[in-house]
CSV table of C-alpha atoms in Angstrom, one decimal:
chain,number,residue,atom,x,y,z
A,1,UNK,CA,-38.2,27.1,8.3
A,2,UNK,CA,-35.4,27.0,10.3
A,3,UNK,CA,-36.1,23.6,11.7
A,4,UNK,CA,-36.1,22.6,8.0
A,5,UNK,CA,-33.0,23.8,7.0
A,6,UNK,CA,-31.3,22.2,10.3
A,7,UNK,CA,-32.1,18.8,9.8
A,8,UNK,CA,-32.0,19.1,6.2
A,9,UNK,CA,-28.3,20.2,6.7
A,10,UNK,CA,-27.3,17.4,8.7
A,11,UNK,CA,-28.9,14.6,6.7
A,12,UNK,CA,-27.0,15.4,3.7
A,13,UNK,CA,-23.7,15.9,6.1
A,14,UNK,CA,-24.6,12.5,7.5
A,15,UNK,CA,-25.3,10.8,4.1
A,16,UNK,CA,-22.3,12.0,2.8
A,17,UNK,CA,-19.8,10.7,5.4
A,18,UNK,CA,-21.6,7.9,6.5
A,19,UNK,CA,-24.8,7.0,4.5
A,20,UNK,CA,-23.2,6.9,0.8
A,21,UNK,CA,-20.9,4.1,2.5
A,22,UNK,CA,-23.5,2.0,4.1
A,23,UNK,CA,-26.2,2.6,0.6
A,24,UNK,CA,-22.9,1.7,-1.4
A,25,UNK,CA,-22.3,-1.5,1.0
A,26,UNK,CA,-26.1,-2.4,0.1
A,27,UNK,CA,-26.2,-2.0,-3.3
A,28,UNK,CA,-23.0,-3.9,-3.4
A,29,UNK,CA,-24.6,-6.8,-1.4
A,30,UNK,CA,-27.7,-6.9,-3.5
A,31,UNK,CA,-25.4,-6.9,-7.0
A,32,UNK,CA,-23.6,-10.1,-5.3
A,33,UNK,CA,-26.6,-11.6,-5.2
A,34,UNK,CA,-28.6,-11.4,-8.2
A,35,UNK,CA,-25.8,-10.9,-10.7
A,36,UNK,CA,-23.1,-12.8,-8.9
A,37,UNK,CA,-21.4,-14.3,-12.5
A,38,UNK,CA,-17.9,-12.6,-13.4
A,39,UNK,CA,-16.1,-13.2,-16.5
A,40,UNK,CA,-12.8,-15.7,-16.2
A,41,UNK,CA,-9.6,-13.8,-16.7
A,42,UNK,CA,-6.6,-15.2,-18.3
A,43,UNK,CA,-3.3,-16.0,-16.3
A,44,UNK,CA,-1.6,-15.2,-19.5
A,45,UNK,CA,-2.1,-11.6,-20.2
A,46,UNK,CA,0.9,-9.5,-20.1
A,47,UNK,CA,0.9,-6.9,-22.5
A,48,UNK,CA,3.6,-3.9,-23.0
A,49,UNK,CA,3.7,-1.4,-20.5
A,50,UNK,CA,5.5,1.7,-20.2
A,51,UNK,CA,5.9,2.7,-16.6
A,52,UNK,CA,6.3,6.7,-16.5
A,53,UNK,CA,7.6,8.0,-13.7
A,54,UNK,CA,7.1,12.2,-13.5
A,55,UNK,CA,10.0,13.7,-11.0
A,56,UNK,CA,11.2,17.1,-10.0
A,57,UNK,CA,14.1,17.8,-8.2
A,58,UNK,CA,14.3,14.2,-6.1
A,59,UNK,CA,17.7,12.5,-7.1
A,60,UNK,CA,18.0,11.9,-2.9
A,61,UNK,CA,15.0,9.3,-3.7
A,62,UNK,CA,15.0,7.9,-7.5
A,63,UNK,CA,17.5,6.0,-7.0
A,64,UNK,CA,15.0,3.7,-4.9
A,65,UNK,CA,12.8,4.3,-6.7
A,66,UNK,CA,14.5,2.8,-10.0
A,67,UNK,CA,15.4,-0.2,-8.3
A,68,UNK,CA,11.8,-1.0,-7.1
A,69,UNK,CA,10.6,-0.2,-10.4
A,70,UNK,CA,13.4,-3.0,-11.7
A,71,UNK,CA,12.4,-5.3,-9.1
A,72,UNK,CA,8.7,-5.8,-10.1
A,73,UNK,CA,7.5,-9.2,-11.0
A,74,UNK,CA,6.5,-8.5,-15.2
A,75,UNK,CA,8.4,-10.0,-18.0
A,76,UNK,CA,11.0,-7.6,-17.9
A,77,UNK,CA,10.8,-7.4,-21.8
A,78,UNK,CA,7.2,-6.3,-21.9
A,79,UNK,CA,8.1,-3.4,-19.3
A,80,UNK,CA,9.2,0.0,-20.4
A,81,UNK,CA,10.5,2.2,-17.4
A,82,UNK,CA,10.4,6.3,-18.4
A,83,UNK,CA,11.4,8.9,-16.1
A,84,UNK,CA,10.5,12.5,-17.1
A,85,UNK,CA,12.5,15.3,-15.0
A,86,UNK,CA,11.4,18.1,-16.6
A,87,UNK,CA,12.2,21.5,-14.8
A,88,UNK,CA,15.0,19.4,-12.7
A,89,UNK,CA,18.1,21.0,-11.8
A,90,UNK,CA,19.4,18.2,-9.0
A,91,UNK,CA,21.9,15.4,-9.8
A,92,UNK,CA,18.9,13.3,-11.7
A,93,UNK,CA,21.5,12.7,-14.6
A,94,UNK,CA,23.9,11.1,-12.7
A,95,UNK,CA,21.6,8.8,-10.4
A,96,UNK,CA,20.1,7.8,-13.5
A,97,UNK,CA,23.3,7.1,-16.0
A,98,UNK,CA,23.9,4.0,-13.1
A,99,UNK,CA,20.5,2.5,-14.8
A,100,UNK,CA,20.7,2.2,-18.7
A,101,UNK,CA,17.6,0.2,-18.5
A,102,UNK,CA,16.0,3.1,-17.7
A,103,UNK,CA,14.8,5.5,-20.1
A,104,UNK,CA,15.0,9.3,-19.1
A,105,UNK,CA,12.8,12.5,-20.9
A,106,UNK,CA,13.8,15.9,-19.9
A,107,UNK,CA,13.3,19.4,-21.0
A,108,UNK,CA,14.7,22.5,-18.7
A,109,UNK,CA,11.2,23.7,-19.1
A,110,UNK,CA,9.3,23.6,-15.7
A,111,UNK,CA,5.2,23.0,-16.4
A,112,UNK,CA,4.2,20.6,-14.1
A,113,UNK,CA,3.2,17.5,-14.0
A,114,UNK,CA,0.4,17.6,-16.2
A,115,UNK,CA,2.5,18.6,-19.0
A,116,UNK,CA,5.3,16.6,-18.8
A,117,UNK,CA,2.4,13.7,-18.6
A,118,UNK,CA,1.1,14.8,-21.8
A,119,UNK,CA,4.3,15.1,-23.2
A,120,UNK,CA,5.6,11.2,-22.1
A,121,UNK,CA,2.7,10.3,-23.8
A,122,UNK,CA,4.3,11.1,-27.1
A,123,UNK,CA,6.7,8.8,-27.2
A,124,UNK,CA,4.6,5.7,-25.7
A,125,UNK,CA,3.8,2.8,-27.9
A,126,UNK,CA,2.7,0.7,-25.7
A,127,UNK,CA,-1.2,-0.2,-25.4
A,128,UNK,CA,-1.0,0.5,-21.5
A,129,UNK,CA,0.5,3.5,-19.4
A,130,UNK,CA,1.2,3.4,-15.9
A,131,UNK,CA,2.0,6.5,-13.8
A,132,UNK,CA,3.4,6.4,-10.3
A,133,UNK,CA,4.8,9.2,-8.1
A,134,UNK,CA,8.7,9.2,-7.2
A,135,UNK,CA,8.2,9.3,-3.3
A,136,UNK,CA,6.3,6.0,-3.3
A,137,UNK,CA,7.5,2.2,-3.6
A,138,UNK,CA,4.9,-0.5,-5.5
A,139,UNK,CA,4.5,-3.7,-4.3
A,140,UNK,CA,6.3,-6.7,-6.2
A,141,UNK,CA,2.7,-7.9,-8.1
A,142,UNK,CA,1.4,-4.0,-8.7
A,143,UNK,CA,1.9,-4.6,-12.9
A,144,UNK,CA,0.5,-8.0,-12.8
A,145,UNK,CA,-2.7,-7.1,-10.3
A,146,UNK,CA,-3.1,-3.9,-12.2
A,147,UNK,CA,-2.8,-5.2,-15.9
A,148,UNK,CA,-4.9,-8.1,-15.7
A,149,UNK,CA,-8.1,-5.9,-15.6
A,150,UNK,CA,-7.3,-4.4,-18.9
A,151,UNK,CA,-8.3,-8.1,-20.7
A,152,UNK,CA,-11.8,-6.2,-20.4
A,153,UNK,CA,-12.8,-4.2,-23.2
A,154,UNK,CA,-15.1,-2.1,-20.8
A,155,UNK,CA,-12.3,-1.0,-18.8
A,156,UNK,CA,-10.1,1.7,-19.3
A,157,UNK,CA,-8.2,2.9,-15.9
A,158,UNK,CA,-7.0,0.8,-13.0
A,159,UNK,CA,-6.1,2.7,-10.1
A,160,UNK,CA,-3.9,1.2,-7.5
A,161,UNK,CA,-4.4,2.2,-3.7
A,162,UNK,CA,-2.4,4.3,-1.5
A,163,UNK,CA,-0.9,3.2,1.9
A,164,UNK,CA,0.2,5.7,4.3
A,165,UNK,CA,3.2,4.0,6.0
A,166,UNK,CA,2.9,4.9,10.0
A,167,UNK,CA,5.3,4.4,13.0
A,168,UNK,CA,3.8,3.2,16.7
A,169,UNK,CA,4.0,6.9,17.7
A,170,UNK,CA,2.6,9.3,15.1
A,171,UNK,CA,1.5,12.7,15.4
A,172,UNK,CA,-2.2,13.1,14.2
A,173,UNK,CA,-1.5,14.7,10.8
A,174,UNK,CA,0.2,11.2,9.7
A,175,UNK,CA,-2.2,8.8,11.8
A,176,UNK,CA,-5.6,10.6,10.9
A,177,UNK,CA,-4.1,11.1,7.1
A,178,UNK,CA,-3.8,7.1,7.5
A,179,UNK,CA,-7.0,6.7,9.0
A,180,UNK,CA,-8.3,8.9,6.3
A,181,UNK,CA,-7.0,6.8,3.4
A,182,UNK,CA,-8.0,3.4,4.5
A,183,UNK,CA,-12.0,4.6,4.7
A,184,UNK,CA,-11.3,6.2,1.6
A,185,UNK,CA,-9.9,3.2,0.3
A,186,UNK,CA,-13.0,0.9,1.4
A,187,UNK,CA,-15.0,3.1,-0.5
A,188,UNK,CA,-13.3,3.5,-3.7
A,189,UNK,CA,-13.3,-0.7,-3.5
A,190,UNK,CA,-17.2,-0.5,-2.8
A,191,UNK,CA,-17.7,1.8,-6.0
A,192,UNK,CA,-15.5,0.0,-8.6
A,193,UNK,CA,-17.8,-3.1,-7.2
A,194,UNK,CA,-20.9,-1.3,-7.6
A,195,UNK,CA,-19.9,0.2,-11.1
A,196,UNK,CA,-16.6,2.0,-11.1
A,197,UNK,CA,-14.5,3.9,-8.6
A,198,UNK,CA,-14.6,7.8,-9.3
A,199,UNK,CA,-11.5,9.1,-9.5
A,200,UNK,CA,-8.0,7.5,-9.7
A,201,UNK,CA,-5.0,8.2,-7.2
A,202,UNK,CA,-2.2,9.7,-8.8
A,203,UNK,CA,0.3,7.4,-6.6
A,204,UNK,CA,-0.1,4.7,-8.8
A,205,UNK,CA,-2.6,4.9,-11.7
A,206,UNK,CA,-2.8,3.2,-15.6
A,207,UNK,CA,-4.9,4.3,-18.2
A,208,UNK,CA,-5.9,2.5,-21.8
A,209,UNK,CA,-3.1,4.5,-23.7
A,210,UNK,CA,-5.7,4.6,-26.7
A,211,UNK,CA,-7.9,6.7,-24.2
A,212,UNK,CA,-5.4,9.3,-22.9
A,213,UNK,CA,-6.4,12.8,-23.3
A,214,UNK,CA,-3.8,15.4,-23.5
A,215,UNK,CA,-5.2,17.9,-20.6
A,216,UNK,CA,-4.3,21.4,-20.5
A,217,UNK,CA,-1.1,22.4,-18.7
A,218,UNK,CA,-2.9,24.0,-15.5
A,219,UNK,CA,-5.0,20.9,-14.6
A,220,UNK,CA,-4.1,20.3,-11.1
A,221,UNK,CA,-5.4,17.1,-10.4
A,222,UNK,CA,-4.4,15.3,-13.3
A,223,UNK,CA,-4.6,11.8,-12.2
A,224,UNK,CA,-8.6,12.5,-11.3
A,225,UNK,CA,-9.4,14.8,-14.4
A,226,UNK,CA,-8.1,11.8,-16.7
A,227,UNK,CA,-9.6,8.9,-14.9
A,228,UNK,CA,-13.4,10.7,-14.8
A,229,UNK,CA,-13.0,12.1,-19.0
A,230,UNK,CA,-12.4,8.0,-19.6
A,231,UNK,CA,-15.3,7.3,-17.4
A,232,UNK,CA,-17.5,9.6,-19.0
A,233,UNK,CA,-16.8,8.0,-22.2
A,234,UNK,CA,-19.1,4.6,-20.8
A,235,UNK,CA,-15.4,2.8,-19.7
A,236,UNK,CA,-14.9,1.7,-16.2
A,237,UNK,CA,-12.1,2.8,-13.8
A,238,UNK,CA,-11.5,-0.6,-11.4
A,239,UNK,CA,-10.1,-0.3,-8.3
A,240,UNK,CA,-7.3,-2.9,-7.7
A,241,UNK,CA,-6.2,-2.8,-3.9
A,242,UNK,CA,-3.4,-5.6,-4.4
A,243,UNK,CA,-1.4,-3.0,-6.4
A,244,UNK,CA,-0.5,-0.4,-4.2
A,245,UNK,CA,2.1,2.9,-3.4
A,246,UNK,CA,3.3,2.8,-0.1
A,247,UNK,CA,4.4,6.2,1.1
A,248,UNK,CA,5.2,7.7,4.2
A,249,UNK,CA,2.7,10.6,5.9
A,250,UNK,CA,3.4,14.4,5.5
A,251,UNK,CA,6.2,15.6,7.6
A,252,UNK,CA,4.0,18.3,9.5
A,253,UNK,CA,0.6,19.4,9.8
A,254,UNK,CA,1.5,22.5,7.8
A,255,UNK,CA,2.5,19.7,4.9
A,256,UNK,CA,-0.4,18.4,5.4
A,257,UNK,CA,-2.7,21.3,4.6
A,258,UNK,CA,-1.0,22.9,1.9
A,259,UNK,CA,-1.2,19.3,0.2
A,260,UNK,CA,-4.8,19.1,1.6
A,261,UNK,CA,-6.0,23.1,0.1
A,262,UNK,CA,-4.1,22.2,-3.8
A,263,UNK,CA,-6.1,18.6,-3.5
A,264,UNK,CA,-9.3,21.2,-2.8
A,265,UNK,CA,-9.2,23.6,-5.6
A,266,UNK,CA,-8.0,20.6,-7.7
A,267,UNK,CA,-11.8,19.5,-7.2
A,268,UNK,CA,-13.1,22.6,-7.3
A,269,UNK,CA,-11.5,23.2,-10.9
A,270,UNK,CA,-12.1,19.3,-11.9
A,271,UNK,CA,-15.7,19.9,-11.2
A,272,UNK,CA,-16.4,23.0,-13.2
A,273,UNK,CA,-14.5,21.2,-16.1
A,274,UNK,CA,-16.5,17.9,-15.8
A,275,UNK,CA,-19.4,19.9,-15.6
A,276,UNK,CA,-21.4,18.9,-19.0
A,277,UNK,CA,-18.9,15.4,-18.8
A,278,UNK,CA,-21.1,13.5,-16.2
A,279,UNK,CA,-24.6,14.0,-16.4
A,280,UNK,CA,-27.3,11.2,-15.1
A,281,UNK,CA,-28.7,10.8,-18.4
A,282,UNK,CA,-25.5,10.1,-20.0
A,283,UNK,CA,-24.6,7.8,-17.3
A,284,UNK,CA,-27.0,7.6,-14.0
A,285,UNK,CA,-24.9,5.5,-12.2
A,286,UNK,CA,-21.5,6.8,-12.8
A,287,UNK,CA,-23.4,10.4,-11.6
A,288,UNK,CA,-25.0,8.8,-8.4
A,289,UNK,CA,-21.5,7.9,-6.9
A,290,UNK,CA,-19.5,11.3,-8.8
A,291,UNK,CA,-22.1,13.3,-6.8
A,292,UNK,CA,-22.0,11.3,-3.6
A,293,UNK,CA,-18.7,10.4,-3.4
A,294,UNK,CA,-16.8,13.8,-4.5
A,295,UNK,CA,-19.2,16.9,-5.2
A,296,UNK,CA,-20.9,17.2,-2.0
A,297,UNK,CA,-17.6,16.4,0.0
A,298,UNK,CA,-16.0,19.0,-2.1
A,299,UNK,CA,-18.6,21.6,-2.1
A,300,UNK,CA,-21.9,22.2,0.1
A,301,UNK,CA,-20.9,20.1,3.0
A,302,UNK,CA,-18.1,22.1,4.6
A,303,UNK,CA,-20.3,25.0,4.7
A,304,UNK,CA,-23.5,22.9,5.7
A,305,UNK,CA,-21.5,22.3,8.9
A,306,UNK,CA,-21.7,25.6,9.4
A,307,UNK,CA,-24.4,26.4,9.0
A,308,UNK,CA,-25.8,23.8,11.4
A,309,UNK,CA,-24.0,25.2,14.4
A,310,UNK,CA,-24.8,28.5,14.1
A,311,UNK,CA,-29.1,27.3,13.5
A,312,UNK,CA,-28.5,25.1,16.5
A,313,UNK,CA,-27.6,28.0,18.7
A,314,UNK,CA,-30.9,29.1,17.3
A,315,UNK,CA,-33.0,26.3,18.4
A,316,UNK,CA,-31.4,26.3,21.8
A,317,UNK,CA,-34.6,26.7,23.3
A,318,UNK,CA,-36.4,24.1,21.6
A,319,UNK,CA,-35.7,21.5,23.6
A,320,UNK,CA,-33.5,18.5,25.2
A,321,UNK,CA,-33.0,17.4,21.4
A,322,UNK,CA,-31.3,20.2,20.6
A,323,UNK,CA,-29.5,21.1,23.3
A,324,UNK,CA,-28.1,17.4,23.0
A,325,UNK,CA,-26.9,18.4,19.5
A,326,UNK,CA,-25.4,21.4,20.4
A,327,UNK,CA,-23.3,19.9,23.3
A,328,UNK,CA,-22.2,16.9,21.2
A,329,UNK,CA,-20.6,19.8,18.4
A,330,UNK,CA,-19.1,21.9,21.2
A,331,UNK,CA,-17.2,18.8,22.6
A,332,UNK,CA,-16.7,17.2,19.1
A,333,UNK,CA,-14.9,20.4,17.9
A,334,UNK,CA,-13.0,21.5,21.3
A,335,UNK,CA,-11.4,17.8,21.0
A,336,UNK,CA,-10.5,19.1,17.1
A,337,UNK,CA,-9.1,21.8,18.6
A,338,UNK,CA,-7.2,20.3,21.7
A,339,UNK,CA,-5.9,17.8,18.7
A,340,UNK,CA,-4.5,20.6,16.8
A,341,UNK,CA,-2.8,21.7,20.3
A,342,UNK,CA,-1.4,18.2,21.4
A,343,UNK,CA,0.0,17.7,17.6
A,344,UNK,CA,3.2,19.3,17.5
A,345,UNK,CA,3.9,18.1,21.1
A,346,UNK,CA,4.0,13.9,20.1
A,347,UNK,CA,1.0,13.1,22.5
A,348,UNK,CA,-0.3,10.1,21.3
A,349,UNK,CA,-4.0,10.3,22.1
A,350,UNK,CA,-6.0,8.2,19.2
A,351,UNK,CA,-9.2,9.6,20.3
A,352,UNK,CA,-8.3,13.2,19.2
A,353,UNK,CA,-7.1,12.3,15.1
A,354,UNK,CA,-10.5,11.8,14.1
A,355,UNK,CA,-11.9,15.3,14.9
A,356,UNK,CA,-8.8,16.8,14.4
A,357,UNK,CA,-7.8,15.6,10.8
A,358,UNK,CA,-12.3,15.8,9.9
A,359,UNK,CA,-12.2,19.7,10.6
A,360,UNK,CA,-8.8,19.9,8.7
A,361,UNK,CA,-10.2,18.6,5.7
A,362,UNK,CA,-13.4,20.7,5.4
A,363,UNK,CA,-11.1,23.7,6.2
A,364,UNK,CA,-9.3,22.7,3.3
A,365,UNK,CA,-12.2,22.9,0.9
A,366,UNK,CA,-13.0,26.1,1.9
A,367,UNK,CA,-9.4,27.5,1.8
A,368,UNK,CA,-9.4,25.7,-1.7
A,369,UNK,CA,-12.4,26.9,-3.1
A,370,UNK,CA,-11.2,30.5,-2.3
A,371,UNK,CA,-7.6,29.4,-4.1
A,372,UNK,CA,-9.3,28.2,-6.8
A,373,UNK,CA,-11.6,31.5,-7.8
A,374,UNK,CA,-8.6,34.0,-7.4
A,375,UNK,CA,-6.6,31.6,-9.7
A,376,UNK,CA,-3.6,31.1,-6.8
A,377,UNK,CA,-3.1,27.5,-6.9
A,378,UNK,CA,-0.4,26.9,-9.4
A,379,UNK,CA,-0.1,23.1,-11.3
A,380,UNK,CA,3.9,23.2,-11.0
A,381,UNK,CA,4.5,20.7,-8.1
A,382,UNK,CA,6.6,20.9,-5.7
A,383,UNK,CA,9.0,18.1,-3.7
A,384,UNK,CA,6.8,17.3,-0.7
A,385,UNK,CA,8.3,17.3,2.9
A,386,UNK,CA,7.5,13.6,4.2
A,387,UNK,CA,8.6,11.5,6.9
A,388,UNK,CA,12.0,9.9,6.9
A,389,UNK,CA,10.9,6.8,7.1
């Protein structure tokens, strides 16, 4: 039985880090081929948009972060730019009375960004909504890339991606967060291929405005929560990687994991509300990628991992196979942990991020699940430390 268990343990720990991507790259490859027609788009689609942009306490940066919003290439008429400062008590007023292009919403009222979301939504007109986060800068042709895919009925989010800007010599937190983001990025492009990506990144996100649900105020992963309730309506979340956020890495490790553990019970709350949402009768597909790409990373597997090194020492004895195994996790987890030591000292050795920043993650889950069930993590956000960049 223990044999069992082991190898049970690490196939689904193997499918899903590695086997989800290479089923999805596939599946992909066989869609190509047998149903390779795609619909022609028109060059000529520019609806409104209202670009919202949800801030706390970050007049040092929205100043450029107005002028990159002014700067993007859409028919400046068709573009509505909303700031929402709720909960502020910095100089936001004054950075933003240089812009009267600019519109500003802002209640004293501090609820997070969920609710002053729900509350920008009140105002909007227009038939597409466009969140981005303060700290980041868009790309010149983010509207255009990201509103063209909105000329399809079926579709009703478009997230953009997230780039992790990096300097020669980083410390691992900021190179294997980098790292991190680009396979994630590879695979949110294979699932929006396949069917639809699941989940939406809060950097830079839009929504069908018809479609947006007002969430409650503690949601902490807003951006996700929304993008999955559209997706279990039968619409289809597309993944545009020519409209992206460009941000620089947490300023510490410490940043790092705090952002890492409120990400974790995020999922651990989205997943208990999207219980009953996504279902594989409702939509089989859609379930196949929620479950592989996000439940198990988010729940079993952390633990699985484990649970395989403690059933390893078990079956010691059993032979060269496992003793092989058992080696490989010692060394594989002393280089985590000799990462962890070289990080705050600005050693650059590559080799060590991968470990390192793959054992910070699933420690995050757990920490997060544990946030999560004595109802610690609050929705309120806080001004992240980055790196100057």
């Amino acid at each position: 039985m223990t044999v069992i268990v082991f190898w049970l343990a690490i196939i689904i720990v193997a499918y899903t880090f590695f086997g989800y991507g290479l089923i999805l790259y596939l599946l992909v490859k066989l869609k190509k081929l047998f149903l390779p027609t795609e619909e022609a788009e028109n060059p000529n689609f520019f609806p409104n948009v209202s670009l919202v942009v949800p801030c706390f306490n970050e007049s040092d940066i929205i100043g450029s972060k107005v002028e990159n919003s002014l700067s993007l290439d859409y028919p400046q008429q068709k573009l509505e730019i909303i700031f929402i400062t709720d909960g502020s008590t910095d100089a936001f007023r004054e950075v933003l009375a240089g812009y009267p292009q600019v519109k500003l919403l802002h209640e004293d009222r501090r609820a997070g960004k969920t609710a002053a979301e729900n509350r920008s939504m009140e105002i909007i007109k227009t038939p597409i909504v466009i969140f981005t986060d303060a700290n980041t800068l868009l790309n010149p042709e983010a509207i255009r890339n990201i509103v063209r895919h909105f000329q399809f009925e079926n579709v009703g989010c478009v997230s953009g991606e997230k780039r992790v800007l990096m300097e020669a010599m980083e410390e691992a937190s900021a190179a294997g967060e980098g790292m991190y983001w680009k396979y994630e990025s590879f695979l949110k492009k294979l699932d929006s291929q396949l069917y639809s990506a699941v989940g939406a990144a809060g950097e830079l996100v839009a929504f069908r405005s018809s479609l947006y649900e007002p969430l409650p105020e503690d949601t902490i992963l807003d951006d996700f929560m929304q993008s999955l309730l559209i997706a279990s309506k039968g619409y289809k979340i597309v993944y545009e990687p020519e409209a992206y956020a460009m941000e620089t890495a947490s300023d510490s490790i410490e940043e790092e994991l705090k952002r890492k553990v409120r990400i974790s019970a995020g999922g651990w709350q989205s997943m208990q509300r999207l219980l009953f949402k996504i279902t594989p009768i409702k939509n089989p597909v859609l379930f196949f990628q929620y479950l592989s790409h996000r439940v198990l990373r988010w729940t079993i597997t952390p633990f699985l991992l484990i649970l395989i090194f403690f059933l390893n020492l078990l079956l010691w004895p059993q032979g060269w196979v496992y003793q092989f195994l058992m080696t490989a996790q010692v060394l594989f987890y002393l280089a985590a942990f000799l990462g962890y030591l070289l990080e705050n000292k600005k050693i650059k050795v590559k080799v060590l991020f991968i470990p390192f920043y793959f054992c910070l993650m699933n420690y995050a889950v757990i920490a997060g699940l544990i946030r999560f069930l004595r109802g610690a993590q609050k929705s309120t956000w806080e001004k992240a430390k980055r790196r100057q960049s």
